[in-house]
Coordinates of C-alpha atoms in Angstrom, one line a residue:
Chain F
X198 CA -54.7 -29.1 -78.4
X199 CA -53.3 -31.1 -75.6
X200 CA -50.1 -31.8 -77.5
X201 CA -49.8 -28.2 -78.5
X202 CA -49.9 -27.0 -74.9
X203 CA -47.3 -29.6 -74.0
X204 CA -44.9 -28.5 -76.7
X205 CA -45.5 -24.9 -75.5
X206 CA -44.5 -25.7 -72.0
X207 CA -41.4 -27.6 -72.9
X208 CA -40.3 -25.1 -75.5
X209 CA -40.7 -22.3 -72.9
X210 CA -38.7 -24.3 -70.4
X211 CA -36.0 -25.1 -73.0
X212 CA -35.7 -21.4 -73.8
X213 CA -35.5 -20.6 -70.1
X214 CA -32.7 -23.2 -69.8
X215 CA -30.8 -21.6 -72.7
X216 CA -31.1 -18.2 -71.1
X217 CA -29.9 -19.5 -67.8
X218 CA -27.0 -21.2 -69.4
X219 CA -26.0 -18.0 -71.2
X220 CA -26.4 -15.7 -68.2
X221 CA -24.5 -18.1 -65.9
X222 CA -21.6 -18.6 -68.4
X223 CA -21.1 -14.8 -68.3
X224 CA -21.1 -14.9 -64.4
X225 CA -18.3 -17.3 -64.2
X226 CA -15.6 -18.6 -66.7
X227 CA -15.6 -21.9 -64.9
X228 CA -19.3 -22.7 -65.6
X229 CA -19.4 -23.4 -69.3
X230 CA -16.5 -25.8 -69.4
X231 CA -16.8 -29.5 -70.5
X232 CA -15.4 -30.6 -67.2
X233 CA -17.8 -28.7 -65.1
X234 CA -20.9 -29.6 -67.2
X235 CA -20.0 -33.4 -67.1
X236 CA -19.4 -33.2 -63.4
X237 CA -22.8 -31.6 -63.0
X238 CA -24.3 -34.5 -64.9
X239 CA -22.6 -36.8 -62.4
X240 CA -24.3 -35.0 -59.6
X241 CA -27.7 -35.1 -61.2
X242 CA -27.9 -38.8 -62.1
X243 CA -29.4 -40.0 -58.8
X244 CA -32.3 -37.5 -58.8
X245 CA -32.6 -38.0 -62.6
X246 CA -33.2 -41.7 -62.4
X247 CA -35.8 -41.2 -59.6
X248 CA -37.4 -38.3 -61.5
X249 CA -37.8 -40.5 -64.6
X250 CA -39.8 -43.1 -62.8
X251 CA -41.6 -40.4 -60.9
X252 CA -42.8 -38.9 -64.2
X253 CA -44.7 -42.1 -64.9
X254 CA -46.1 -42.2 -61.4
X255 CA -47.2 -38.6 -61.5
X256 CA -48.6 -39.0 -65.0
X257 CA -51.1 -41.6 -63.6
X258 CA -52.1 -39.1 -61.0
X259 CA -50.2 -40.8 -58.3
X260 CA -47.1 -39.8 -56.3
X261 CA -44.2 -41.6 -54.6
X262 CA -42.9 -39.9 -51.5
X263 CA -41.0 -43.0 -50.2
X264 CA -38.2 -42.9 -52.9
X265 CA -35.7 -41.1 -50.6
X266 CA -36.2 -43.7 -47.9
X267 CA -35.9 -46.6 -50.4
X268 CA -32.6 -45.1 -51.5
X269 CA -31.4 -44.9 -47.9
X270 CA -32.6 -48.5 -47.2
X271 CA -30.9 -49.9 -50.3
X272 CA -27.7 -48.1 -49.6
X273 CA -27.6 -49.5 -46.0
X274 CA -28.5 -53.0 -47.3
X275 CA -25.7 -52.9 -49.8
X276 CA -23.2 -52.1 -47.1
X277 CA -24.6 -54.7 -44.6
X278 CA -24.9 -57.6 -47.2
X279 CA -21.3 -56.9 -48.2
X280 CA -19.6 -56.3 -44.9
X281 CA -21.7 -58.0 -42.3
X282 CA -23.2 -60.9 -44.3
X283 CA -20.1 -61.3 -46.3
X284 CA -21.5 -61.6 -49.8
X285 CA -19.3 -60.6 -52.8
X286 CA -20.1 -56.9 -53.5
X287 CA -21.8 -57.5 -56.9
X288 CA -24.1 -60.0 -55.3
X289 CA -24.7 -57.7 -52.3
X290 CA -25.5 -54.8 -54.5
X291 CA -27.9 -56.9 -56.6
X292 CA -29.6 -58.3 -53.5
X293 CA -30.0 -54.7 -52.1
X294 CA -31.5 -53.5 -55.4
X295 CA -33.9 -56.5 -55.3
X296 CA -34.9 -55.4 -51.8
X297 CA -35.4 -51.8 -52.9
X298 CA -37.5 -53.0 -55.8
X299 CA -39.5 -55.1 -53.4
X300 CA -40.1 -52.0 -51.3
X301 CA -41.6 -50.3 -54.3
X302 CA -43.7 -53.4 -55.0
X303 CA -45.0 -53.2 -51.5
X304 CA -46.1 -49.6 -52.1
X305 CA -47.8 -50.8 -55.2
X306 CA -49.7 -53.6 -53.4
X307 CA -50.8 -51.2 -50.6
X308 CA -52.1 -48.7 -53.3
X309 CA -53.7 -51.1 -55.6
X310 CA -55.0 -53.9 -53.4
X311 CA -56.0 -51.9 -50.3
X312 CA -56.9 -48.8 -52.3
X313 CA -54.9 -46.5 -50.0
X314 CA -54.3 -43.1 -51.8
X315 CA -50.7 -43.0 -53.0
X316 CA -49.8 -39.9 -50.9
X317 CA -50.8 -41.7 -47.7
X318 CA -49.4 -45.0 -48.6
X319 CA -46.0 -43.7 -49.5
X320 CA -46.0 -41.2 -46.6
X321 CA -46.4 -44.3 -44.3
X322 CA -43.7 -46.2 -46.1
X323 CA -41.4 -43.2 -46.1
X324 CA -41.4 -43.5 -42.3
X325 CA -41.2 -47.3 -42.4
X326 CA -38.3 -47.7 -44.9
X327 CA -36.2 -44.9 -43.4
X328 CA -36.9 -46.5 -40.0
X329 CA -35.7 -49.8 -41.2
X330 CA -32.6 -48.2 -42.6
X331 CA -31.9 -46.5 -39.3
X332 CA -32.6 -49.7 -37.3
X333 CA -30.5 -52.0 -39.5
X334 CA -27.6 -49.6 -39.6
X335 CA -27.7 -48.6 -35.9
X336 CA -26.0 -45.4 -37.0
X337 CA -22.9 -47.2 -38.2
X338 CA -21.6 -46.3 -41.7
X339 CA -19.9 -48.8 -44.0
X340 CA -16.8 -47.7 -45.8
X341 CA -13.7 -49.2 -47.5
X342 CA -15.3 -50.5 -50.7
X343 CA -12.9 -52.1 -53.3
X344 CA -11.5 -49.8 -55.9
X345 CA -13.4 -51.2 -58.9
X346 CA -16.7 -50.3 -57.3
X347 CA -16.0 -46.6 -57.8
X348 CA -16.0 -47.0 -61.6
X349 CA -19.8 -46.6 -61.3
X350 CA -19.9 -43.3 -59.4
X351 CA -16.5 -41.6 -59.7
X352 CA -15.0 -42.6 -63.1
X353 CA -15.6 -42.1 -66.8
X354 CA -16.5 -44.4 -69.7
X355 CA -15.5 -42.9 -73.1
X356 CA -14.8 -39.6 -71.4
X357 CA -18.3 -39.3 -69.9
X358 CA -19.1 -40.1 -66.3
X359 CA -20.3 -43.7 -66.0
X360 CA -23.6 -42.9 -64.4
X361 CA -24.4 -40.2 -66.9
X362 CA -24.6 -43.1 -69.5
X363 CA -27.0 -44.9 -67.3
X364 CA -29.2 -41.8 -67.0
X365 CA -29.0 -41.3 -70.8
X366 CA -30.1 -44.8 -71.6
X367 CA -32.8 -44.8 -68.9
X368 CA -34.2 -41.5 -70.3
X369 CA -34.2 -42.8 -73.9
X370 CA -35.8 -46.1 -73.0
X371 CA -38.3 -44.4 -70.8
X372 CA -39.3 -41.8 -73.4
X373 CA -39.9 -44.5 -76.0
X374 CA -42.0 -46.5 -73.6
X375 CA -44.0 -43.6 -72.5
X376 CA -44.6 -42.1 -75.9
X377 CA -44.8 -45.0 -78.3
X378 CA -45.9 -48.2 -76.5
X379 CA -49.4 -49.3 -75.6
X380 CA -48.3 -49.5 -72.1
X381 CA -47.0 -45.9 -72.1
X382 CA -50.3 -44.7 -73.5
X383 CA -52.1 -46.6 -70.8
X384 CA -50.2 -44.5 -68.2
X385 CA -51.7 -41.4 -69.7
X386 CA -55.1 -42.9 -70.0
X387 CA -55.1 -43.9 -66.3
X388 CA -54.0 -40.4 -65.3
X389 CA -56.7 -38.7 -67.4
X390 CA -59.6 -40.8 -66.4
X391 CA -59.2 -43.9 -64.3
X392 CA -62.8 -45.0 -64.4
X393 CA -63.0 -44.7 -68.2
X394 CA -59.7 -46.6 -68.5
X395 CA -61.1 -49.4 -66.4
X396 CA -64.3 -49.6 -68.5
X397 CA -62.1 -49.6 -71.6
X398 CA -60.6 -52.8 -70.4
X399 CA -57.2 -51.4 -69.5
X400 CA -55.4 -53.2 -66.6
X401 CA -55.3 -50.1 -64.4
X402 CA -54.1 -52.0 -61.3
X403 CA -51.4 -53.9 -63.0
X404 CA -50.1 -50.8 -64.6
X405 CA -49.9 -49.0 -61.3
X406 CA -48.3 -51.9 -59.5
X407 CA -45.6 -52.1 -62.2
X408 CA -45.0 -48.3 -61.9
X409 CA -44.5 -48.2 -58.2
X410 CA -42.3 -51.3 -58.4
X411 CA -40.3 -49.5 -61.1
X412 CA -40.1 -46.4 -58.9
X413 CA -38.6 -48.5 -56.2
X414 CA -36.1 -50.1 -58.7
X415 CA -35.0 -46.6 -59.9
X416 CA -34.4 -45.5 -56.3
X417 CA -32.5 -48.6 -55.6
X418 CA -30.2 -48.2 -58.6
X419 CA -29.7 -44.6 -57.7
X420 CA -28.7 -45.8 -54.2
X421 CA -25.9 -48.0 -55.5
X422 CA -24.6 -45.2 -57.7
X423 CA -24.8 -42.8 -54.7
X424 CA -22.8 -45.2 -52.5
X425 CA -20.2 -45.6 -55.3
X426 CA -20.0 -41.8 -55.7
X427 CA -19.5 -40.9 -52.1
X428 CA -17.6 -44.0 -51.0
X429 CA -19.7 -44.6 -47.9
X430 CA -23.2 -45.6 -46.8
X431 CA -25.2 -43.9 -44.2
X432 CA -28.9 -44.3 -43.2
X433 CA -29.8 -40.7 -43.8
X434 CA -28.8 -40.9 -47.5
X435 CA -31.4 -39.5 -49.9
X436 CA -33.4 -37.6 -47.3
X437 CA -35.6 -35.1 -49.1
X438 CA -34.6 -36.3 -52.5
X439 CA -38.3 -37.0 -53.2
X440 CA -39.1 -33.3 -53.2
X441 CA -36.2 -32.6 -55.6
X442 CA -37.4 -35.2 -58.0
X443 CA -41.0 -34.0 -57.8
X444 CA -39.9 -30.5 -58.4
X445 CA -38.0 -31.5 -61.6
X446 CA -41.0 -33.5 -62.8
X447 CA -43.5 -30.8 -62.2
X448 CA -41.3 -28.1 -63.5
X449 CA -40.9 -30.3 -66.7
X450 CA -44.6 -29.9 -67.4
X451 CA -46.1 -33.1 -65.9
X452 CA -49.5 -32.4 -64.5
X453 CA -49.7 -33.2 -60.8
X454 CA -53.3 -34.4 -61.6
X455 CA -52.1 -36.9 -64.1
X456 CA -52.7 -37.5 -67.8
X457 CA -49.9 -35.2 -69.0
X458 CA -46.1 -35.2 -69.0
X459 CA -43.0 -36.2 -70.9
X460 CA -39.6 -37.5 -70.1
X461 CA -38.0 -34.8 -72.1
X462 CA -39.7 -32.2 -70.0
X463 CA -38.5 -33.9 -66.8
X464 CA -34.9 -33.9 -68.1
X465 CA -35.0 -30.3 -69.1
X466 CA -36.5 -29.5 -65.6
X467 CA -33.7 -31.4 -64.1
X468 CA -31.0 -29.6 -66.1
X469 CA -32.5 -26.3 -65.2
X470 CA -32.4 -27.0 -61.5
X471 CA -28.8 -28.4 -61.6
X472 CA -27.6 -25.5 -63.8
X473 CA -29.1 -23.0 -61.4
X474 CA -27.6 -24.7 -58.3
X475 CA -24.1 -24.9 -59.9
X476 CA -24.0 -21.7 -61.8
X477 CA -25.2 -19.6 -58.9
X478 CA -22.7 -21.2 -56.4
X479 CA -19.9 -20.5 -58.9
X480 CA -21.2 -16.9 -59.2
X481 CA -20.8 -16.6 -55.4
X482 CA -24.5 -17.0 -54.4
X483 CA -24.8 -19.2 -51.3
X484 CA -26.6 -22.5 -51.6
X485 CA -29.5 -21.3 -49.6
X486 CA -30.1 -18.4 -52.0
X487 CA -30.2 -21.0 -54.8
X488 CA -32.8 -23.1 -53.0
X489 CA -35.0 -20.0 -52.8
X490 CA -34.6 -19.3 -56.5
X491 CA -35.5 -22.9 -57.4
X492 CA -38.7 -22.6 -55.4
X493 CA -39.6 -19.3 -57.1
X494 CA -38.8 -20.8 -60.6
X495 CA -41.1 -23.8 -59.8
X496 CA -44.0 -21.5 -58.9
X497 CA -43.4 -19.0 -61.7
X498 CA -43.0 -21.8 -64.4
X499 CA -46.3 -23.4 -63.5
X500 CA -48.0 -20.0 -63.3
X501 CA -46.7 -19.1 -66.7
X502 CA -47.8 -22.3 -68.3
X503 CA -51.2 -22.0 -66.7
X504 CA -51.6 -18.6 -68.2
X505 CA -50.5 -19.8 -71.6
X506 CA -52.8 -22.7 -71.5
X507 CA -55.8 -20.7 -70.4
X508 CA -55.4 -18.2 -73.1
X509 CA -54.9 -21.0 -75.6
X510 CA -57.9 -23.2 -74.7
X511 CA -61.0 -21.4 -73.8
X512 CA -63.3 -24.0 -72.2
Chain Z
X283 CA -57.2 -35.2 -19.4
X284 CA -57.6 -35.2 -23.1
X285 CA -60.0 -38.1 -22.8
X286 CA -62.5 -36.1 -20.9
X287 CA -62.5 -33.3 -23.4
X288 CA -62.9 -35.9 -26.1
X289 CA -65.9 -37.5 -24.3
X290 CA -67.8 -34.2 -23.8
X291 CA -67.2 -33.2 -27.4
X292 CA -68.5 -36.5 -28.6
X293 CA -71.6 -36.7 -26.4
X294 CA -72.5 -33.2 -27.5
X295 CA -72.1 -34.0 -31.2
X296 CA -73.9 -37.2 -31.1
X297 CA -77.1 -37.0 -29.0
X298 CA -78.6 -40.0 -27.3
X299 CA -80.9 -41.9 -29.5
X300 CA -81.3 -45.5 -30.8
X301 CA -78.2 -46.8 -32.4
X302 CA -76.0 -44.4 -30.5
X303 CA -72.8 -46.5 -30.6
X304 CA -73.3 -47.4 -34.2
X305 CA -73.6 -43.8 -35.2
X306 CA -70.7 -42.8 -32.9
X307 CA -68.5 -45.3 -34.6
X308 CA -69.6 -44.4 -38.1
X309 CA -68.8 -40.8 -37.5
X310 CA -65.7 -41.0 -35.3
X311 CA -64.5 -44.5 -36.1
X312 CA -60.9 -43.4 -36.9
X313 CA -60.7 -41.2 -33.8
X314 CA -61.9 -44.1 -31.7
X315 CA -59.3 -46.5 -33.2
X316 CA -56.5 -44.0 -32.5
X317 CA -57.8 -43.4 -28.9
X318 CA -58.0 -47.1 -28.3
X319 CA -54.4 -47.5 -29.6
X320 CA -53.2 -44.9 -27.1
X321 CA -55.1 -46.5 -24.2
X322 CA -53.8 -50.0 -25.0
X323 CA -50.2 -48.6 -25.4
X324 CA -50.4 -46.8 -22.1
X325 CA -51.8 -50.0 -20.3
X326 CA -49.1 -52.3 -21.8
X327 CA -46.1 -50.1 -21.3
X328 CA -47.2 -49.1 -17.7
X329 CA -47.3 -52.8 -16.9
X330 CA -43.8 -53.3 -18.2
X331 CA -42.5 -50.1 -16.5
X332 CA -44.7 -48.2 -14.1
X333 CA -42.6 -45.1 -14.4
X334 CA -44.2 -44.6 -17.8
X335 CA -47.1 -42.8 -16.2
X336 CA -45.0 -40.6 -13.9
X337 CA -46.0 -37.0 -14.1
X338 CA -42.6 -36.2 -15.5
X339 CA -43.0 -38.5 -18.4
X340 CA -46.6 -37.5 -19.1
X341 CA -45.4 -33.9 -19.3
X342 CA -42.8 -34.8 -21.9
X343 CA -45.3 -36.8 -24.0
X344 CA -48.0 -34.2 -24.0
X345 CA -46.2 -30.8 -23.7
X346 CA -43.2 -31.7 -25.8
X347 CA -45.4 -32.4 -28.9
X348 CA -48.2 -30.0 -28.4
X349 CA -46.8 -27.7 -31.1
X350 CA -47.1 -30.5 -33.6
X351 CA -50.8 -31.0 -32.6
X352 CA -51.5 -27.3 -33.0
X353 CA -49.9 -27.2 -36.4
X354 CA -51.9 -30.3 -37.4
X355 CA -55.2 -28.5 -36.6
X356 CA -54.6 -26.0 -39.4
X357 CA -53.3 -28.8 -41.6
X358 CA -56.4 -30.9 -41.0
X359 CA -58.5 -27.9 -42.2
X360 CA -56.4 -27.5 -45.3
X361 CA -56.6 -31.2 -46.1
X362 CA -60.4 -31.3 -45.5
X363 CA -60.8 -28.8 -48.4
X364 CA -58.8 -31.1 -50.6
X365 CA -55.6 -29.2 -50.5
X366 CA -52.2 -29.9 -48.8
X367 CA -49.3 -27.9 -47.4
X368 CA -45.8 -29.4 -47.5
X369 CA -44.2 -26.1 -46.4
X370 CA -45.4 -25.8 -42.8
X371 CA -42.2 -27.2 -41.3
X372 CA -40.1 -24.6 -43.0
X373 CA -42.6 -21.9 -42.1
X374 CA -42.4 -22.8 -38.4
X375 CA -38.6 -22.4 -38.6
X376 CA -38.9 -19.0 -40.2
X377 CA -41.5 -17.8 -37.8
X378 CA -39.5 -19.1 -34.8
X379 CA -36.5 -17.1 -35.9
X380 CA -38.6 -13.9 -36.4
X381 CA -40.2 -14.3 -33.0
X382 CA -36.9 -15.0 -31.2
X383 CA -35.1 -12.2 -32.9
X384 CA -37.8 -9.7 -31.8
X385 CA -37.8 -11.0 -28.2
X386 CA -34.0 -10.7 -28.0
X387 CA -34.0 -7.3 -29.6
X388 CA -36.1 -6.0 -26.7
X389 CA -39.5 -5.6 -28.3
X390 CA -42.5 -6.2 -26.0
X391 CA -43.0 -9.9 -25.2
X392 CA -46.6 -9.8 -26.5
X393 CA -45.3 -8.5 -29.8
X394 CA -42.8 -11.3 -30.1
X395 CA -45.7 -13.7 -29.6
X396 CA -48.1 -12.0 -32.0
X397 CA -45.6 -11.5 -34.8
X398 CA -45.3 -15.2 -35.9
X399 CA -49.1 -15.5 -36.0
X400 CA -49.5 -12.4 -38.2
X401 CA -46.5 -13.2 -40.5
X402 CA -47.8 -16.8 -40.8
X403 CA -51.2 -15.6 -41.9
X404 CA -49.6 -13.2 -44.4
X405 CA -47.3 -15.8 -46.0
X406 CA -50.1 -18.3 -46.2
X407 CA -52.4 -15.7 -47.7
X408 CA -50.0 -15.5 -50.6
X409 CA -50.0 -19.3 -50.9
X410 CA -53.8 -19.4 -50.7
X411 CA -54.2 -16.8 -53.4
X412 CA -51.9 -18.7 -55.7
X413 CA -53.9 -21.9 -55.1
X414 CA -57.3 -20.3 -55.3
X415 CA -57.0 -17.7 -58.0
X416 CA -53.9 -18.6 -60.0
X417 CA -55.2 -22.2 -59.9
X418 CA -51.8 -23.8 -59.2
X419 CA -52.2 -27.1 -57.3
X420 CA -51.4 -26.6 -53.7
X421 CA -48.8 -29.3 -53.6
X422 CA -46.8 -27.4 -56.3
X423 CA -47.2 -24.0 -54.6
X424 CA -46.2 -25.3 -51.2
X425 CA -43.3 -27.3 -52.6
X426 CA -42.0 -24.0 -54.0
X427 CA -42.8 -22.2 -50.8
X428 CA -40.9 -24.9 -48.9
X429 CA -37.7 -24.2 -50.9
X430 CA -38.1 -20.5 -50.6
X431 CA -38.7 -20.6 -46.8
X432 CA -36.0 -23.1 -46.1
X433 CA -33.5 -21.3 -48.2
X434 CA -34.5 -18.0 -46.7
X435 CA -34.2 -19.3 -43.2
X436 CA -30.7 -20.6 -43.6
X437 CA -29.4 -17.5 -45.6
X438 CA -30.8 -15.1 -42.9
X439 CA -29.7 -17.0 -39.8
X440 CA -26.5 -18.4 -41.3
X441 CA -27.1 -21.4 -39.1
X442 CA -26.6 -19.5 -35.8
X443 CA -28.8 -20.2 -32.8
X444 CA -30.7 -17.5 -31.0
X445 CA -29.7 -17.4 -27.3
X446 CA -30.3 -15.1 -24.3
X447 CA -34.1 -15.3 -24.7
X448 CA -35.8 -13.3 -21.9
X449 CA -37.4 -15.7 -19.4
X450 CA -40.8 -14.0 -19.6
X451 CA -40.8 -15.0 -23.3
X452 CA -40.6 -18.7 -22.6
X453 CA -44.3 -19.4 -22.3
X454 CA -44.1 -23.1 -23.2
X455 CA -42.2 -23.6 -19.9
X456 CA -44.8 -22.0 -17.7
X457 CA -47.9 -23.4 -16.1
X458 CA -51.6 -22.3 -15.9
X459 CA -53.6 -23.7 -13.0
X460 CA -50.9 -26.3 -12.4
X461 CA -51.1 -27.5 -16.0
X462 CA -48.2 -26.9 -18.6
X463 CA -49.1 -24.1 -21.0
X464 CA -48.5 -26.2 -24.2
X465 CA -51.1 -28.8 -22.9
X466 CA -53.6 -26.1 -22.3
X467 CA -53.0 -24.6 -25.8
X468 CA -53.4 -28.0 -27.4
X469 CA -56.6 -28.9 -25.6
X470 CA -58.3 -25.5 -25.9
X471 CA -57.4 -25.0 -29.6
X472 CA -58.4 -28.5 -30.5
X473 CA -61.8 -28.1 -28.8
X474 CA -62.5 -24.6 -30.3
X475 CA -61.4 -25.7 -33.8
X476 CA -63.5 -28.9 -33.6
X477 CA -66.6 -27.0 -32.5
X478 CA -66.0 -24.3 -35.1
X479 CA -65.7 -26.9 -37.9
X480 CA -68.7 -28.8 -36.8
X481 CA -71.2 -26.1 -36.0
X482 CA -70.5 -23.0 -38.1
X483 CA -71.6 -22.5 -41.6
X484 CA -68.0 -21.6 -42.5
X485 CA -66.7 -24.8 -41.0
X486 CA -69.3 -26.9 -42.8
X487 CA -68.5 -25.2 -46.1
X488 CA -64.9 -26.5 -45.8
X489 CA -66.3 -30.1 -45.9
X490 CA -68.5 -29.2 -48.8
X491 CA -65.6 -27.8 -50.8
X492 CA -63.5 -30.9 -50.1
X493 CA -66.4 -33.3 -50.7
X494 CA -67.7 -31.9 -53.9
X495 CA -66.4 -28.6 -55.2
X496 CA -68.9 -28.3 -58.0
X497 CA -71.9 -28.9 -55.7
X498 CA -70.4 -26.5 -53.2
X499 CA -70.1 -23.8 -55.9
X500 CA -73.7 -24.5 -57.0
X501 CA -74.9 -23.9 -53.5
X502 CA -73.3 -20.5 -53.5
X503 CA -70.2 -21.1 -51.5
X504 CA -67.5 -18.7 -52.6
X505 CA -64.9 -21.4 -53.0
X506 CA -61.8 -19.3 -53.9
X507 CA -62.3 -16.9 -50.9
X508 CA -62.8 -19.9 -48.6
X509 CA -59.7 -21.5 -49.7
X510 CA -57.6 -18.4 -49.1
X511 CA -59.3 -18.1 -45.7
X512 CA -58.5 -21.6 -44.8
X513 CA -54.8 -21.1 -45.7
X514 CA -54.7 -17.9 -43.6
X515 CA -56.3 -19.7 -40.7
X516 CA -53.7 -22.5 -41.1
X517 CA -51.0 -19.8 -41.1
X518 CA -52.4 -18.6 -37.7
X519 CA -52.2 -22.1 -36.3
X520 CA -48.7 -22.4 -37.6
X521 CA -47.9 -19.2 -35.8
X522 CA -49.4 -20.5 -32.6
X523 CA -47.5 -23.7 -33.0
X524 CA -44.4 -21.6 -33.4
X525 CA -44.9 -19.9 -30.1
X526 CA -44.8 -23.2 -28.4
X527 CA -41.9 -24.6 -30.4
X528 CA -39.8 -21.4 -30.0
X529 CA -40.2 -21.1 -26.3
X530 CA -39.8 -24.8 -25.2
X531 CA -36.0 -24.5 -24.8
X532 CA -33.6 -21.7 -23.7
X533 CA -32.4 -21.3 -27.3
X534 CA -34.0 -21.3 -30.8
X535 CA -32.2 -23.5 -33.3
X536 CA -31.9 -22.4 -36.9
X537 CA -33.5 -25.6 -38.0
X538 CA -36.7 -27.5 -37.3
X539 CA -36.9 -31.3 -36.8
X540 CA -36.4 -32.9 -40.2
X541 CA -39.5 -33.9 -42.1
X542 CA -41.6 -31.8 -39.6
X543 CA -44.2 -31.1 -42.4
X544 CA -44.6 -34.8 -43.0
X545 CA -45.1 -35.5 -39.3
X546 CA -47.8 -32.8 -39.2
X547 CA -49.5 -34.2 -42.4
X548 CA -49.3 -37.7 -41.1
X549 CA -50.9 -36.7 -37.8
X550 CA -53.8 -35.1 -39.6
X551 CA -54.2 -38.1 -41.9
X552 CA -53.9 -40.8 -39.3
X553 CA -56.4 -38.9 -37.2
X554 CA -59.0 -39.6 -39.9
X555 CA -58.7 -36.7 -42.3
X556 CA -59.3 -38.1 -45.7
X557 CA -56.5 -37.0 -48.0
X558 CA -59.2 -36.8 -50.8
X559 CA -60.9 -34.1 -48.8
X560 CA -64.4 -33.7 -47.4
X561 CA -64.0 -35.6 -44.1
X562 CA -62.1 -35.7 -40.9
X563 CA -61.9 -33.9 -37.6
X564 CA -59.1 -32.0 -35.7
X565 CA -59.8 -34.2 -32.6
X566 CA -58.4 -37.0 -34.6
X567 CA -55.3 -35.1 -35.6
X568 CA -54.5 -34.2 -32.0
X569 CA -55.1 -37.8 -30.9
X570 CA -52.7 -39.0 -33.6
X571 CA -50.0 -36.6 -32.5
X572 CA -50.4 -37.9 -29.0
X573 CA -50.2 -41.5 -30.3
X574 CA -46.9 -40.8 -32.1
X575 CA -45.5 -39.2 -29.0
X576 CA -46.6 -42.1 -26.8
X577 CA -45.0 -44.6 -29.2
X578 CA -41.8 -42.7 -29.1
X579 CA -41.7 -42.5 -25.3
X580 CA -42.9 -46.2 -24.9
X581 CA -40.0 -47.5 -27.0
X582 CA -37.6 -45.9 -24.6
X583 CA -39.4 -47.4 -21.6
X584 CA -39.4 -50.9 -22.9
X585 CA -35.8 -50.6 -23.9
X586 CA -36.0 -50.7 -27.6
X587 CA -33.1 -49.1 -29.4
X588 CA -34.0 -45.5 -30.4
X589 CA -32.8 -46.3 -33.9
X590 CA -35.8 -48.5 -34.4
X591 CA -38.2 -45.7 -33.4
X592 CA -39.1 -44.6 -37.0
X593 CA -39.5 -48.2 -38.2
X594 CA -42.0 -48.9 -35.4
X595 CA -43.9 -45.6 -36.1
X596 CA -43.9 -46.3 -39.8
X597 CA -45.3 -49.8 -39.2
X598 CA -48.1 -48.5 -36.9
X599 CA -49.0 -45.7 -39.4
X600 CA -49.3 -48.4 -42.1
X601 CA -51.3 -50.6 -39.8
X602 CA -53.7 -47.8 -38.9
X603 CA -54.1 -46.8 -42.6
X604 CA -54.8 -50.3 -43.7
X605 CA -57.3 -50.9 -40.8
X606 CA -59.1 -47.7 -41.8
X607 CA -59.3 -48.7 -45.4
X608 CA -60.7 -52.1 -44.5
X609 CA -63.2 -50.5 -42.1
X610 CA -64.3 -48.1 -44.8
X611 CA -64.6 -50.9 -47.4
X612 CA -66.6 -53.0 -44.9
X613 CA -69.0 -50.2 -44.4
X614 CA -69.8 -49.4 -48.0

């Protein structure tokens, strides 16, 4: 029953995506071209990586609002480690990613050890990490990265944007982990009933700690890709990206209460949002109109899936 | 000023009897922690730089942030019922534009003030209905509403500021009995809301819904209607906050401070409203707003670079939250 309703939501969403793609390709000749679609993939990688990790977090019934700030902090640290500390760029980027991952780990510790609700814990660290990024950068931006660094964010591998490969592999690995491993099933169990999971001997705290750490890691990797794509670092990078990621995850059918959700759903949700953004802007709709439509799509999609679910399962 | 209102509200709510302080702390622990933090901060910073308590600076601290405190009152009520609203920042932006446009277009001033309150109530009624009757989680509905309102605001204003506001409209710059209007708004609204939530059946029912929805339903509380009502009330407070926000400068910008909704939520939560619902007071949320404002001002007076402001606030939020969790654990 649960699986059925899941499939229903994703099928519905996939159909919606197809309809949107068809309509948009009639609106503009430039939309349905390989170049444009690949370029859109480039633009959606950063949100995508964060949204994949967020799917796990939300599936346990948690949330991570600090990812945008972790992205900003990691970006700033990459620049500072490289330019001010003088580390070689690969070492600097690795160290920055390690710091971003540690920021996620701190979230996990606050949530699991001190039992602070995830919404509050990550609301506090959202302010803290962004503040650290602003304080460390003192509003200076770092530019002038070596040419090879842009391979990550601006160039192609085998004809496909480099970062799209990263997103692809991340999505495949994450799907397999979530759907087929014991650990992935633990995520659903914790989200459905945390107390029962604990009594069943599942290591609830360890699972959560790992997830928030992974969420920090995803945001940190997204940060380095972001820096490589836009050739500069600024402390306000990634502001508000948490809401975009959450929208994609929820649109993809992951229950905000936990226990339900798939990576495939998240990816479809992500594609739908990106297609709407791009297609509408090509069709001459201003960016603001697009934001409105995404909000409406989010509410209507959940409303529709709620109605379907209720008619399907009478409880 | 606020301290005296605080004190009267408290002595009224906790009558003198054995174990008074224990009960007081059990009930208002978080509020006391936040109040103590404000007092300590004022004492320390004033010792470093006496100009910190000049009338001018106090006005900046209290009046400049009163609109956040007013918005946090409605937010606190929403969170007490176990819901959340991440769209309030965008809503205030939309309402400010509506109000300012009416004022400039020559409508009566009272109408320009009333409109944001009514429109805020109407928009939040829709949100409330989607939450209560369509059973969509409030974070999802308000996430969608955030996009719609933010997109709508930019596409309508096109990023232009509203100027040439009539001076009679700028109520936030006026005074009542020698006190700045925003301060009066903040204190009066906080006191009324606190009393309403503590002593009316309606107010108590909000705690019941947030504490245990099933039990609340069993005792005959019409949960769905109450949730719609609480969102409508929250909309009214957002409208009142808008009046203060829109009239504090000579112009109305087409944007609101970034992350305004998070600031408002944080104020409510740090003030002691449990994000799980069922507990917390609006006195706490107002105190928390004052604490943030005091921190911001204090940093300038002790010569800390403004770029570190958010980091310090973040650290203090975290410390407050951890202290609260440890205190709660110690009690249970």
